CSV table of C-alpha atoms in Angstrom, one decimal:
chain,number,residue,atom,x,y,z
A,203,MET,CA,0.0,0.0,0.0
A,204,THR,CA,1.2,3.5,-0.9
A,205,HIS,CA,0.7,6.1,1.7
A,206,ASP,CA,-0.2,9.6,0.6
A,207,LEU,CA,1.8,11.1,3.5
A,208,LEU,CA,4.6,9.9,5.7
A,209,ILE,CA,5.1,12.1,8.8
A,210,ILE,CA,8.4,11.9,10.7
A,211,GLY,CA,8.0,13.1,14.3
A,212,GLY,CA,5.3,12.6,17.0
A,213,GLY,CA,5.5,15.9,18.7
A,214,ILE,CA,2.7,18.5,18.6
A,215,ASN,CA,3.5,19.6,15.0
A,216,GLY,CA,3.7,16.1,13.6
A,217,CYS,CA,0.5,15.0,15.3
A,218,ALA,CA,-1.4,18.1,14.3
A,219,ILE,CA,-0.4,17.6,10.6
A,220,ALA,CA,-1.4,13.9,10.8
A,221,ARG,CA,-4.8,15.0,12.1
A,222,GLU,CA,-5.3,17.6,9.3
A,223,ALA,CA,-4.2,15.1,6.7
A,224,ALA,CA,-6.4,12.3,7.9
A,225,LEU,CA,-9.4,14.6,8.0
A,226,LEU,CA,-8.7,15.5,4.4
A,227,GLY,CA,-8.9,11.8,3.5
A,228,LEU,CA,-5.2,11.1,3.0
A,229,LYS,CA,-3.7,7.8,3.8
A,230,THR,CA,-1.3,9.0,6.6
A,231,LEU,CA,1.5,7.2,8.5
A,232,LEU,CA,3.2,9.0,11.4
A,233,VAL,CA,6.4,7.5,12.8
A,234,GLU,CA,7.9,8.4,16.1
A,235,ARG,CA,11.1,6.7,17.4
A,236,ASP,CA,10.1,7.3,21.1
A,237,ASP,CA,6.8,8.1,22.6
A,238,LEU,CA,4.4,10.8,21.5
A,239,ALA,CA,5.4,14.2,23.0
A,240,SER,CA,8.5,12.5,24.6
A,241,HIS,CA,10.7,15.5,24.0
A,242,THR,CA,9.9,19.2,23.6
A,243,SER,CA,6.2,18.8,23.3
A,244,SER,CA,5.9,17.7,26.9
A,245,ALA,CA,8.5,20.1,28.2
A,246,SER,CA,6.9,23.5,27.5
A,247,THR,CA,5.5,26.1,29.9
A,248,LYS,CA,2.1,24.6,29.3
A,249,LEU,CA,0.5,27.8,28.0
A,250,ILE,CA,-1.9,28.5,25.1
A,251,HIS,CA,-1.1,32.2,24.6
A,252,GLY,CA,-0.5,34.9,22.2
A,253,GLY,CA,2.9,35.7,23.5
A,254,LEU,CA,2.8,39.1,25.1
A,255,ARG,CA,6.5,39.6,25.0
A,256,TYR,CA,6.6,38.9,21.2
A,257,LEU,CA,5.0,42.4,20.7
A,258,GLU,CA,8.4,43.9,21.7
A,259,GLN,CA,9.9,42.1,18.7
A,260,TYR,CA,7.1,43.4,16.4
A,261,GLU,CA,5.8,39.8,15.8
A,262,PHE,CA,2.3,41.2,15.3
A,263,ARG,CA,1.3,38.5,12.8
A,264,LEU,CA,2.4,35.7,15.1
A,265,VAL,CA,0.6,37.2,18.1
A,266,ARG,CA,-2.6,37.8,16.2
A,267,GLU,CA,-2.6,34.2,14.9
A,268,ALA,CA,-1.7,32.8,18.3
A,269,LEU,CA,-4.5,34.7,19.9
A,270,ALA,CA,-7.0,33.4,17.3
A,271,GLU,CA,-5.7,29.9,18.0
A,272,ARG,CA,-6.1,30.4,21.7
A,273,GLU,CA,-9.8,31.0,21.2
A,274,ARG,CA,-10.1,28.0,19.0
A,275,MET,CA,-8.3,25.8,21.5
A,276,LEU,CA,-10.5,26.9,24.4
A,277,ALA,CA,-13.5,25.7,22.4
A,278,ALA,CA,-11.9,22.6,21.0
A,279,ALA,CA,-10.6,21.1,24.2
A,280,PRO,CA,-12.4,22.7,27.2
A,281,HIS,CA,-11.4,19.9,29.5
A,282,LEU,CA,-7.8,20.4,28.7
A,283,VAL,CA,-7.4,24.1,28.0
A,284,HIS,CA,-8.4,26.4,30.8
A,285,PRO,CA,-8.4,30.2,31.2
A,286,LEU,CA,-5.6,31.4,33.4
A,287,THR,CA,-5.4,34.9,35.0
A,288,PHE,CA,-1.9,36.4,35.0
A,289,VAL,CA,-0.7,39.1,37.4
A,290,LEU,CA,2.1,41.3,36.1
A,291,PRO,CA,3.6,43.3,39.0
A,292,HIS,CA,5.3,46.6,38.0
A,293,ASP,CA,7.9,46.2,40.8
A,294,HIS,CA,11.4,45.6,39.4
A,295,ALA,CA,10.0,46.8,36.0
A,296,VAL,CA,12.5,47.2,33.2
A,297,ARG,CA,9.9,48.8,31.0
A,298,PRO,CA,8.0,52.0,31.7
A,299,TRP,CA,4.4,51.7,32.9
A,300,TRP,CA,3.0,53.3,29.8
A,301,MET,CA,4.8,50.8,27.5
A,302,VAL,CA,3.4,47.8,29.4
A,303,ARG,CA,-0.1,49.3,29.4
A,304,ALA,CA,0.1,50.0,25.7
A,305,GLY,CA,1.3,46.5,25.0
A,306,LEU,CA,-1.6,45.0,26.9
A,307,TRP,CA,-4.0,47.2,25.1
A,308,LEU,CA,-2.6,46.0,21.8
A,309,TYR,CA,-2.7,42.4,23.0
A,310,ASP,CA,-6.5,42.9,23.8
A,311,ALA,CA,-7.0,44.5,20.4
A,312,LEU,CA,-5.3,41.7,18.5
A,313,SER,CA,-7.4,39.1,20.3
A,314,GLY,CA,-10.5,40.4,18.7
A,315,ARG,CA,-13.8,39.2,20.2
A,316,SER,CA,-12.2,37.0,22.8
A,317,SER,CA,-14.1,35.0,25.5
A,318,LEU,CA,-11.4,35.9,28.0
A,319,PRO,CA,-11.5,39.1,30.2
A,320,ARG,CA,-9.7,42.2,29.0
A,321,SER,CA,-6.6,43.4,30.8
A,322,ARG,CA,-6.9,45.9,33.6
A,323,GLY,CA,-4.8,47.5,36.3
A,324,LEU,CA,-3.8,45.7,39.4
A,325,LYS,CA,-5.4,47.3,42.4
A,326,ARG,CA,-4.4,47.4,46.1
A,327,SER,CA,-7.8,45.9,46.8
A,328,ASP,CA,-6.8,42.8,44.8
A,329,ALA,CA,-5.7,41.2,48.1
A,330,GLY,CA,-5.3,37.7,46.8
A,331,TYR,CA,-3.0,38.9,44.0
A,332,GLN,CA,-1.0,41.3,46.2
A,333,ALA,CA,-0.5,39.3,49.4
A,334,PRO,CA,2.3,36.9,48.1
A,335,LEU,CA,4.4,39.9,46.9
A,336,GLN,CA,7.2,41.4,48.8
A,337,ARG,CA,6.1,44.9,47.7
A,338,PRO,CA,2.4,45.2,46.8
A,339,GLY,CA,1.8,48.0,44.4
A,340,PRO,CA,0.8,48.8,40.9
A,341,GLY,CA,0.7,46.3,38.1
A,342,PHE,CA,-1.6,44.7,35.6
A,343,VAL,CA,-4.0,41.7,35.3
A,344,TYR,CA,-4.6,39.9,32.0
A,345,SER,CA,-5.7,36.5,30.7
A,346,ASP,CA,-4.3,33.6,28.7
A,347,ALA,CA,-4.8,29.8,28.9
A,348,PHE,CA,-3.1,26.8,30.4
A,349,VAL,CA,-2.8,23.3,28.8
A,350,ASP,CA,-1.5,19.8,29.4
A,351,ASP,CA,0.9,19.9,26.5
A,352,ALA,CA,1.5,16.1,26.3
A,353,ARG,CA,-2.1,15.2,26.4
A,354,LEU,CA,-2.9,17.8,23.7
A,355,THR,CA,-0.3,16.1,21.5
A,356,VAL,CA,-1.9,12.7,22.1
A,357,LEU,CA,-5.4,13.9,21.4
A,358,ASN,CA,-4.3,15.2,18.0
A,359,ALA,CA,-2.9,11.8,17.3
A,360,ARG,CA,-6.1,10.1,18.6
A,361,ASP,CA,-8.3,12.2,16.2
A,362,ALA,CA,-5.9,11.4,13.3
A,363,ALA,CA,-6.1,7.6,14.1
A,364,ASP,CA,-9.9,7.8,14.4
A,365,HIS,CA,-9.9,9.0,10.8
A,366,GLY,CA,-7.6,6.3,9.4
A,367,ALA,CA,-4.1,7.5,10.2
A,368,GLU,CA,-1.6,4.9,11.4
A,369,ILE,CA,0.4,6.2,14.5
A,370,ALA,CA,3.5,4.1,14.9
A,371,THR,CA,5.4,4.9,18.1
A,372,ARG,CA,8.7,3.3,19.0
A,373,THR,CA,9.3,3.3,15.2
A,374,GLY,CA,12.2,5.2,13.9
A,375,PHE,CA,12.8,6.6,10.4
A,376,GLU,CA,16.0,5.1,9.0
A,377,ARG,CA,16.3,6.5,5.4
A,378,ALA,CA,14.3,7.2,2.3
A,379,GLU,CA,15.0,7.6,-1.4
A,380,ARG,CA,13.0,8.9,-4.3
A,381,ARG,CA,11.4,6.3,-6.6
A,382,GLY,CA,9.7,7.8,-9.5
A,383,ASP,CA,7.2,10.3,-8.3
A,384,GLY,CA,7.2,9.0,-4.7
A,385,TRP,CA,9.4,7.9,-1.8
A,386,MET,CA,10.5,4.5,-0.4
A,387,ALA,CA,11.3,4.8,3.3
A,388,THR,CA,12.9,2.2,5.6
A,389,LEU,CA,11.7,2.1,9.2
A,390,SER,CA,13.3,0.7,12.3
A,391,ASP,CA,10.5,-2.0,12.6
A,392,GLY,CA,11.8,-3.6,9.4
A,393,ARG,CA,9.1,-2.2,7.1
A,394,THR,CA,9.8,-0.5,3.8
A,395,VAL,CA,6.9,1.9,3.0
A,396,ALA,CA,5.9,3.9,0.0
A,397,ALA,CA,4.7,7.4,0.3
A,398,ARG,CA,3.8,10.1,-2.2
A,399,ALA,CA,5.1,12.9,0.1
A,400,ILE,CA,7.0,13.2,3.4
A,401,VAL,CA,6.7,15.7,6.2
A,402,VAL,CA,9.7,16.1,8.5
A,403,ALA,CA,8.5,17.4,11.8
A,404,ALA,CA,11.3,16.0,14.0
A,405,GLY,CA,12.1,19.2,15.8
A,406,ALA,CA,15.8,19.4,16.6
A,407,TRP,CA,16.4,16.2,14.6
A,408,THR,CA,14.9,17.6,11.4
A,409,PRO,CA,18.3,18.3,9.6
A,410,GLU,CA,19.4,14.7,10.5
A,411,ALA,CA,16.2,13.2,9.1
A,412,MET,CA,16.5,15.2,5.9
A,413,ALA,CA,20.1,14.2,5.4
A,414,ARG,CA,18.9,10.6,5.5
A,415,MET,CA,16.8,11.2,2.4
A,416,GLY,CA,19.4,13.1,0.5
A,417,THR,CA,17.6,16.4,0.8
A,418,PRO,CA,19.5,18.8,3.0
A,419,PRO,CA,17.5,21.7,4.4
A,420,ARG,CA,18.0,25.2,3.0
A,421,GLY,CA,17.2,26.8,6.4
A,422,HIS,CA,19.1,26.5,9.7
A,423,LEU,CA,18.0,25.8,13.2
A,424,ARG,CA,18.9,27.6,16.5
A,425,LEU,CA,18.6,25.1,19.4
A,426,VAL,CA,17.6,26.8,22.6
A,427,ARG,CA,17.0,25.0,25.9
A,428,GLY,CA,14.1,26.1,28.0
A,429,SER,CA,14.1,24.8,31.6
A,430,HIS,CA,11.5,24.8,34.4
A,431,ILE,CA,11.5,24.0,38.1
A,432,VAL,CA,8.7,23.2,40.5
A,433,VAL,CA,9.1,24.5,44.0
A,434,PRO,CA,6.8,24.4,47.1
A,435,SER,CA,3.8,26.8,46.5
A,436,LEU,CA,4.8,30.4,46.4
A,437,PHE,CA,1.3,31.7,46.6
A,438,GLU,CA,-2.3,30.5,47.1
A,439,GLY,CA,-4.9,30.6,44.4
A,440,GLU,CA,-5.4,29.5,40.8
A,441,HIS,CA,-3.9,32.6,39.2
A,442,ALA,CA,-0.3,33.0,37.8
A,443,TYR,CA,2.4,35.6,37.7
A,444,ILE,CA,4.5,37.0,34.9
A,445,LEU,CA,7.7,38.5,36.3
A,446,GLN,CA,10.0,41.0,34.6
A,447,GLN,CA,13.7,40.3,35.1
A,448,PRO,CA,16.7,42.6,35.0
A,449,ASP,CA,17.9,41.0,31.7
A,450,ARG,CA,14.6,42.0,30.1
A,451,ARG,CA,13.4,38.4,30.0
A,452,ILE,CA,10.1,37.4,31.7
A,453,VAL,CA,9.6,34.4,33.9
A,454,PHE,CA,6.3,32.7,34.7
A,455,ALA,CA,5.1,31.4,38.1
A,456,ILE,CA,2.2,29.1,37.6
A,457,PRO,CA,0.3,26.7,40.0
A,458,TYR,CA,1.3,23.1,39.2
A,459,PRO,CA,1.2,19.7,40.8
A,460,GLY,CA,3.7,19.7,43.6
A,461,GLY,CA,3.7,23.4,44.1
A,462,THR,CA,4.6,26.3,41.7
A,463,MET,CA,6.2,26.0,38.3
A,464,VAL,CA,8.8,28.7,37.6
A,465,GLY,CA,10.1,29.0,34.0
A,466,THR,CA,11.5,29.4,31.5
A,467,THR,CA,15.1,30.0,30.4
A,468,ASP,CA,16.7,30.6,27.0
A,469,VAL,CA,20.1,28.8,26.8
A,470,PRO,CA,21.8,28.2,23.4
A,471,VAL,CA,22.9,24.5,22.9
A,472,ASP,CA,24.5,22.6,20.1
A,473,ASP,CA,23.3,19.1,20.9
A,474,PRO,CA,19.6,18.2,20.7
A,475,ALA,CA,20.1,15.7,23.5
A,476,ASP,CA,21.3,18.4,25.9
A,477,ALA,CA,17.8,18.7,27.5
A,478,MET,CA,18.9,18.8,31.1
A,479,ILE,CA,18.7,21.8,33.4
A,480,SER,CA,22.0,23.3,34.6
A,481,ALA,CA,22.8,24.5,38.1
A,482,GLU,CA,23.0,28.0,36.7
A,483,GLU,CA,19.5,27.8,35.3
A,484,THR,CA,18.1,26.5,38.5
A,485,GLN,CA,19.7,29.4,40.4
A,486,TYR,CA,18.5,31.9,37.8
A,487,LEU,CA,14.9,30.7,38.2
A,488,CYS,CA,15.1,30.7,42.0
A,489,ASP,CA,16.5,34.3,41.9
A,490,ALA,CA,13.7,35.3,39.4
A,491,ALA,CA,11.0,34.2,41.9
A,492,ASN,CA,12.8,35.5,45.0
A,493,ARG,CA,12.8,39.1,43.5
A,494,TYR,CA,9.0,39.1,43.9
A,495,PHE,CA,7.6,36.7,46.4
A,496,ARG,CA,7.7,36.7,50.2
A,497,ARG,CA,8.3,33.0,50.2
A,498,GLN,CA,12.0,32.5,49.3
A,499,VAL,CA,13.3,29.4,47.6
A,500,SER,CA,16.7,27.9,46.9
A,501,PRO,CA,17.9,25.1,44.6
A,502,ALA,CA,17.5,22.7,47.5
A,503,ASP,CA,13.8,23.4,47.5
A,504,VAL,CA,13.2,22.2,43.9
A,505,VAL,CA,10.7,19.4,43.8
A,506,SER,CA,11.1,18.6,40.1
A,507,ASP,CA,12.4,20.1,36.9
A,508,TRP,CA,12.3,19.6,33.1
A,509,SER,CA,14.0,21.0,30.0
A,510,GLY,CA,13.1,21.0,26.4
A,511,ILE,CA,15.1,21.9,23.3
A,512,ARG,CA,13.3,24.5,21.1
A,513,ALA,CA,14.2,24.0,17.5
A,514,LEU,CA,13.8,27.6,16.3
A,515,TYR,CA,14.2,28.9,12.8
A,516,ASP,CA,17.5,30.8,12.6
A,517,ASP,CA,16.4,34.3,11.6
A,518,GLY,CA,19.8,35.9,12.5
A,519,ALA,CA,18.7,37.3,15.8
A,520,GLY,CA,21.5,37.9,18.3
A,521,ALA,CA,20.2,36.7,21.7
A,522,ALA,CA,18.5,33.3,22.1
A,523,ALA,CA,15.5,35.0,23.7
A,524,GLU,CA,15.0,37.2,20.6
A,525,VAL,CA,14.9,34.4,18.0
A,526,THR,CA,11.5,34.2,16.4
A,527,ARG,CA,9.0,31.6,17.7
A,528,ASP,CA,7.1,31.7,14.4
A,529,TYR,CA,7.3,28.7,12.2
A,530,VAL,CA,8.8,28.3,8.7
A,531,LEU,CA,7.7,25.6,6.3
A,532,GLU,CA,10.3,24.6,3.7
A,533,LEU,CA,8.9,22.7,0.6
A,534,HIS,CA,11.3,20.8,-1.7
A,535,GLU,CA,9.7,19.8,-5.0
A,536,ASP,CA,12.6,18.4,-6.9
A,537,GLY,CA,10.7,15.2,-7.7
A,538,ALA,CA,8.7,13.7,-4.9
A,539,PRO,CA,7.8,16.4,-2.4
A,540,VAL,CA,9.2,16.8,1.1
A,541,LEU,CA,8.1,19.5,3.6
A,542,ALA,CA,10.3,20.4,6.5
A,543,VAL,CA,8.9,22.1,9.6
A,544,PHE,CA,11.1,24.6,11.5
A,545,GLY,CA,10.1,26.3,14.7
A,546,GLY,CA,6.6,26.9,15.8
A,547,LYS,CA,4.9,26.9,19.2
A,548,ILE,CA,2.3,24.6,20.8
A,549,THR,CA,-0.4,27.3,20.5
A,550,THR,CA,-0.1,27.6,16.7
A,551,ALA,CA,0.3,23.9,15.9
A,552,ARG,CA,-3.2,23.6,14.4
A,553,ALA,CA,-2.6,26.6,12.2
A,554,LEU,CA,0.8,25.3,11.2
A,555,ALA,CA,-0.8,22.0,10.2
A,556,GLU,CA,-3.4,23.7,8.1
A,557,ASP,CA,-0.7,25.7,6.4
A,558,ALA,CA,1.4,22.6,5.8
A,559,MET,CA,-1.4,20.8,4.0
A,560,ALA,CA,-2.2,23.9,1.9
A,561,ARG,CA,1.5,23.8,0.8
A,562,LEU,CA,1.3,20.1,0.0
A,563,GLY,CA,-2.2,20.1,-1.5
A,564,PRO,CA,-1.2,20.9,-5.1
A,565,ALA,CA,1.5,18.3,-5.2
A,566,LEU,CA,-0.9,15.7,-3.8
A,567,GLY,CA,-3.7,16.7,-6.1
A,568,ILE,CA,-6.2,17.6,-3.4
A,569,ASP,CA,-8.2,20.6,-2.3
A,570,ALA,CA,-6.6,21.2,1.1
A,571,HIS,CA,-9.4,23.2,2.6
A,572,PRO,CA,-9.4,24.0,6.3
A,573,VAL,CA,-11.0,21.1,8.3
A,574,THR,CA,-10.1,21.7,11.9
A,575,ARG,CA,-10.8,25.3,12.6
A,576,ALA,CA,-14.2,24.6,14.3
A,577,ARG,CA,-13.5,20.9,15.2
A,578,VAL,CA,-13.4,19.8,18.8
A,579,LEU,CA,-10.6,17.4,19.9
A,580,PRO,CA,-11.5,14.0,21.4
A,581,GLY,CA,-13.0,14.5,24.8
A,582,GLY,CA,-14.0,18.1,24.0
A,583,MET,CA,-17.8,17.4,23.6
A,584,ILE,CA,-18.8,18.8,27.0
A,585,ALA,CA,-20.7,21.8,28.2
A,586,ASP,CA,-18.2,22.5,31.0
A,587,ILE,CA,-16.1,20.5,33.4
A,588,GLY,CA,-18.4,21.1,36.4
A,589,THR,CA,-21.4,19.6,34.5
A,590,LEU,CA,-19.3,16.6,33.3
A,591,GLU,CA,-18.1,15.9,36.9
A,592,ARG,CA,-21.7,16.1,38.2
A,593,GLN,CA,-22.9,13.7,35.5
A,594,VAL,CA,-20.1,11.2,36.2
A,595,ALA,CA,-20.7,11.4,40.0
A,596,GLU,CA,-24.4,10.7,39.5
A,597,ARG,CA,-23.8,7.7,37.1
A,598,TRP,CA,-20.8,6.3,39.0
A,599,PRO,CA,-21.4,7.3,42.7
A,600,PHE,CA,-18.7,5.0,44.0
A,601,LEU,CA,-15.9,7.1,42.4
A,602,ASP,CA,-13.9,9.4,44.6
A,603,PRO,CA,-14.5,13.1,43.9
A,604,HIS,CA,-10.8,13.8,43.5
A,605,GLN,CA,-10.5,10.9,41.1
A,606,ILE,CA,-13.4,12.2,39.0
A,607,ASP,CA,-11.9,15.7,38.9
A,608,ARG,CA,-8.5,14.4,37.7
A,609,MET,CA,-10.0,12.1,35.1
A,610,ALA,CA,-12.5,14.7,33.9
A,611,HIS,CA,-9.8,17.2,33.2
A,612,ALA,CA,-7.7,14.5,31.5
A,613,TYR,CA,-10.3,12.7,29.3
A,614,GLY,CA,-13.3,15.0,29.1
A,615,SER,CA,-16.2,13.2,27.4
A,616,ARG,CA,-13.9,10.2,26.8
A,617,LEU,CA,-14.2,9.5,30.5
A,618,VAL,CA,-17.6,8.0,29.7
A,619,GLU,CA,-15.9,5.6,27.2
A,620,LEU,CA,-13.3,4.7,29.9
A,621,LEU,CA,-16.0,3.8,32.4
A,622,GLU,CA,-18.4,2.1,29.9
A,623,GLY,CA,-19.7,-1.1,31.5
A,624,VAL,CA,-18.5,-0.3,35.0
A,625,GLU,CA,-21.3,-1.0,37.5
A,626,ALA,CA,-19.3,-1.2,40.7
A,627,ALA,CA,-16.0,-0.2,42.1
A,628,ASP,CA,-14.4,-3.6,41.7
A,629,HIS,CA,-15.0,-3.4,37.9
A,630,LEU,CA,-12.2,-0.8,37.8
A,631,GLY,CA,-9.7,-3.5,38.8
A,632,GLU,CA,-7.1,-3.1,41.4
A,633,THR,CA,-6.0,0.4,42.5
A,634,LEU,CA,-2.4,0.7,41.4
A,635,PRO,CA,0.5,2.5,43.1
A,636,GLY,CA,0.0,6.2,42.7
A,637,GLY,CA,-3.8,6.0,42.8
A,638,MET,CA,-4.6,5.0,39.2
A,639,THR,CA,-7.0,2.1,38.6
A,640,GLU,CA,-6.1,-0.8,36.5
A,641,ARG,CA,-8.9,0.1,34.1
A,642,GLU,CA,-7.5,3.5,33.5
A,643,ALA,CA,-4.0,2.2,32.9
A,644,ARG,CA,-5.3,-0.3,30.3
A,645,PHE,CA,-7.3,2.4,28.7
A,646,LEU,CA,-4.2,4.4,28.1
A,647,HIS,CA,-2.4,1.4,26.7
A,648,ASP,CA,-5.2,0.5,24.4
A,649,THR,CA,-6.3,3.9,23.1
A,650,GLU,CA,-3.4,6.3,23.7
A,651,TRP,CA,-0.2,4.4,22.7
A,652,ALA,CA,1.2,4.2,26.2
A,653,ARG,CA,3.9,1.5,26.2
A,654,THR,CA,6.0,2.2,29.3
A,655,PRO,CA,5.4,3.3,32.9
A,656,GLU,CA,6.9,6.6,32.0
A,657,ASP,CA,4.4,7.1,29.2
A,658,VAL,CA,1.6,6.7,31.7
A,659,LEU,CA,3.0,8.5,34.8
A,660,ASP,CA,4.9,11.4,33.1
A,661,ARG,CA,3.0,12.1,29.9
A,662,ARG,CA,-0.6,10.7,29.7
A,663,THR,CA,-1.1,11.7,33.3
A,664,LYS,CA,0.9,13.9,35.7
A,665,LEU,CA,0.8,11.4,38.5
A,666,GLY,CA,4.6,11.0,38.2
A,667,LEU,CA,5.1,14.5,39.6
A,668,THR,CA,3.8,13.5,43.0
A,669,ILE,CA,4.3,9.8,43.2
A,670,ASP,CA,7.1,8.6,45.5
A,671,PRO,CA,10.0,6.4,44.2
A,672,VAL,CA,8.7,3.3,45.9
A,673,ASP,CA,5.2,3.6,44.3
A,674,ARG,CA,6.8,4.5,40.9
A,675,ALA,CA,8.8,1.3,41.1
A,676,ALA,CA,5.8,-0.7,42.1
A,677,PHE,CA,3.7,0.7,39.2
A,678,ALA,CA,6.5,-0.2,36.8
A,679,ASP,CA,6.5,-3.8,38.1
A,680,TRP,CA,2.8,-4.0,37.5
A,681,TRP,CA,3.1,-2.6,34.0
A,682,ARG,CA,5.9,-5.0,33.0
A,683,GLN,CA,3.8,-8.0,34.3
A,684,ALA,CA,0.6,-6.7,32.5
A,685,TYR,CA,2.4,-5.9,29.2
A,686,PRO,CA,5.6,-8.1,29.0
A,687,ALA,CA,5.7,-7.7,25.2
A,688,ASP,CA,6.0,-3.9,25.4
């Protein structure tokens, strides 16, 4: 069988393109050598946002597109994408008040008819926002959105698979060569597959993948590491903070399992595998928080950390923080087509996928019209989380409320599918170390390509952030017994 499209890379961009292609009726194969979202797509700051700071770099088109996508994502996955209020203190400001106020006004204007509240000034009467700060005072309040990045990636793959795409994880791309008007590609599972076109969405490994098909990229990448830490809670509440730093960077402080997430950094690297936080980054992030909050932290307080390598298009900018976050699509049509993806951000992955298929449409002989702009993601068919949780509690009253809340946010309307046929607590199977039931673990294996304990604990759920080492080892033992072939 000849595939219309072979996609290399199971991050957010690759999975979004697979979704777009499958919905257009193309025979699509996505290959990922590791797990879905196993690298940068699970190591972001977990935001669906326009990128307020990009206005300083005159990236107006990117911000406008990202804000439009923010609104789409809030509607497409209401269980997974949640409004988040940000507090921007003007203490330690490196930009004048009027400039920040003007930037927020422009941010509101570019968002159009948004469902989120408009920005406003921070008042002394905002006690909950002011109390954690060392020096309460003037500032601003605005809104963006929060997302579970790894689950967003998986849901794109799920929608693609539901419409005929093959999602092959733990399957590496070895090489490819042009044969007539198509490609013959060799995969690590021993298969040789034919494809009419190839998309390379392998992030930092895109140049390597293109070299293996004899098509070196014209553009270049800048690899920038972004690191995050989680420390004991710096404040109470469900809001977040955006903190200006002396080097003109901004750092976010966001509620997160285990405490408060603080990030991110911008560190140039040469090796795509160099995704490990340094001692200097840890100290930088602690210092960034300590400038603002009454509760002080040190590297010894860090509960967890993660780093991702942003594969950004090299636009010639000097500092790593100034390199564009916009995407660039590079189409090679010397024979069978190949499209390389450079850059991008999790917020604009759907728009990137739509653009990618529009570029490939003529070569594939299809009308690549938009198919996902108003489409909900799997699990997104809910009125709101509260209503879903009440319905689940009424239908399955033996479930723990905290369990319902966690699963409702993770699976949305797919929670009903997970619980189908369950009439009593013992139908869920044993309760596994960390609190997950056997039924949920098997659901993740059967419907979301989870193949290792890490896939389940660290990416499909966030239970790995709070599970202790003994329970993690015990869960791994159960998994290996349940799925020895994996």
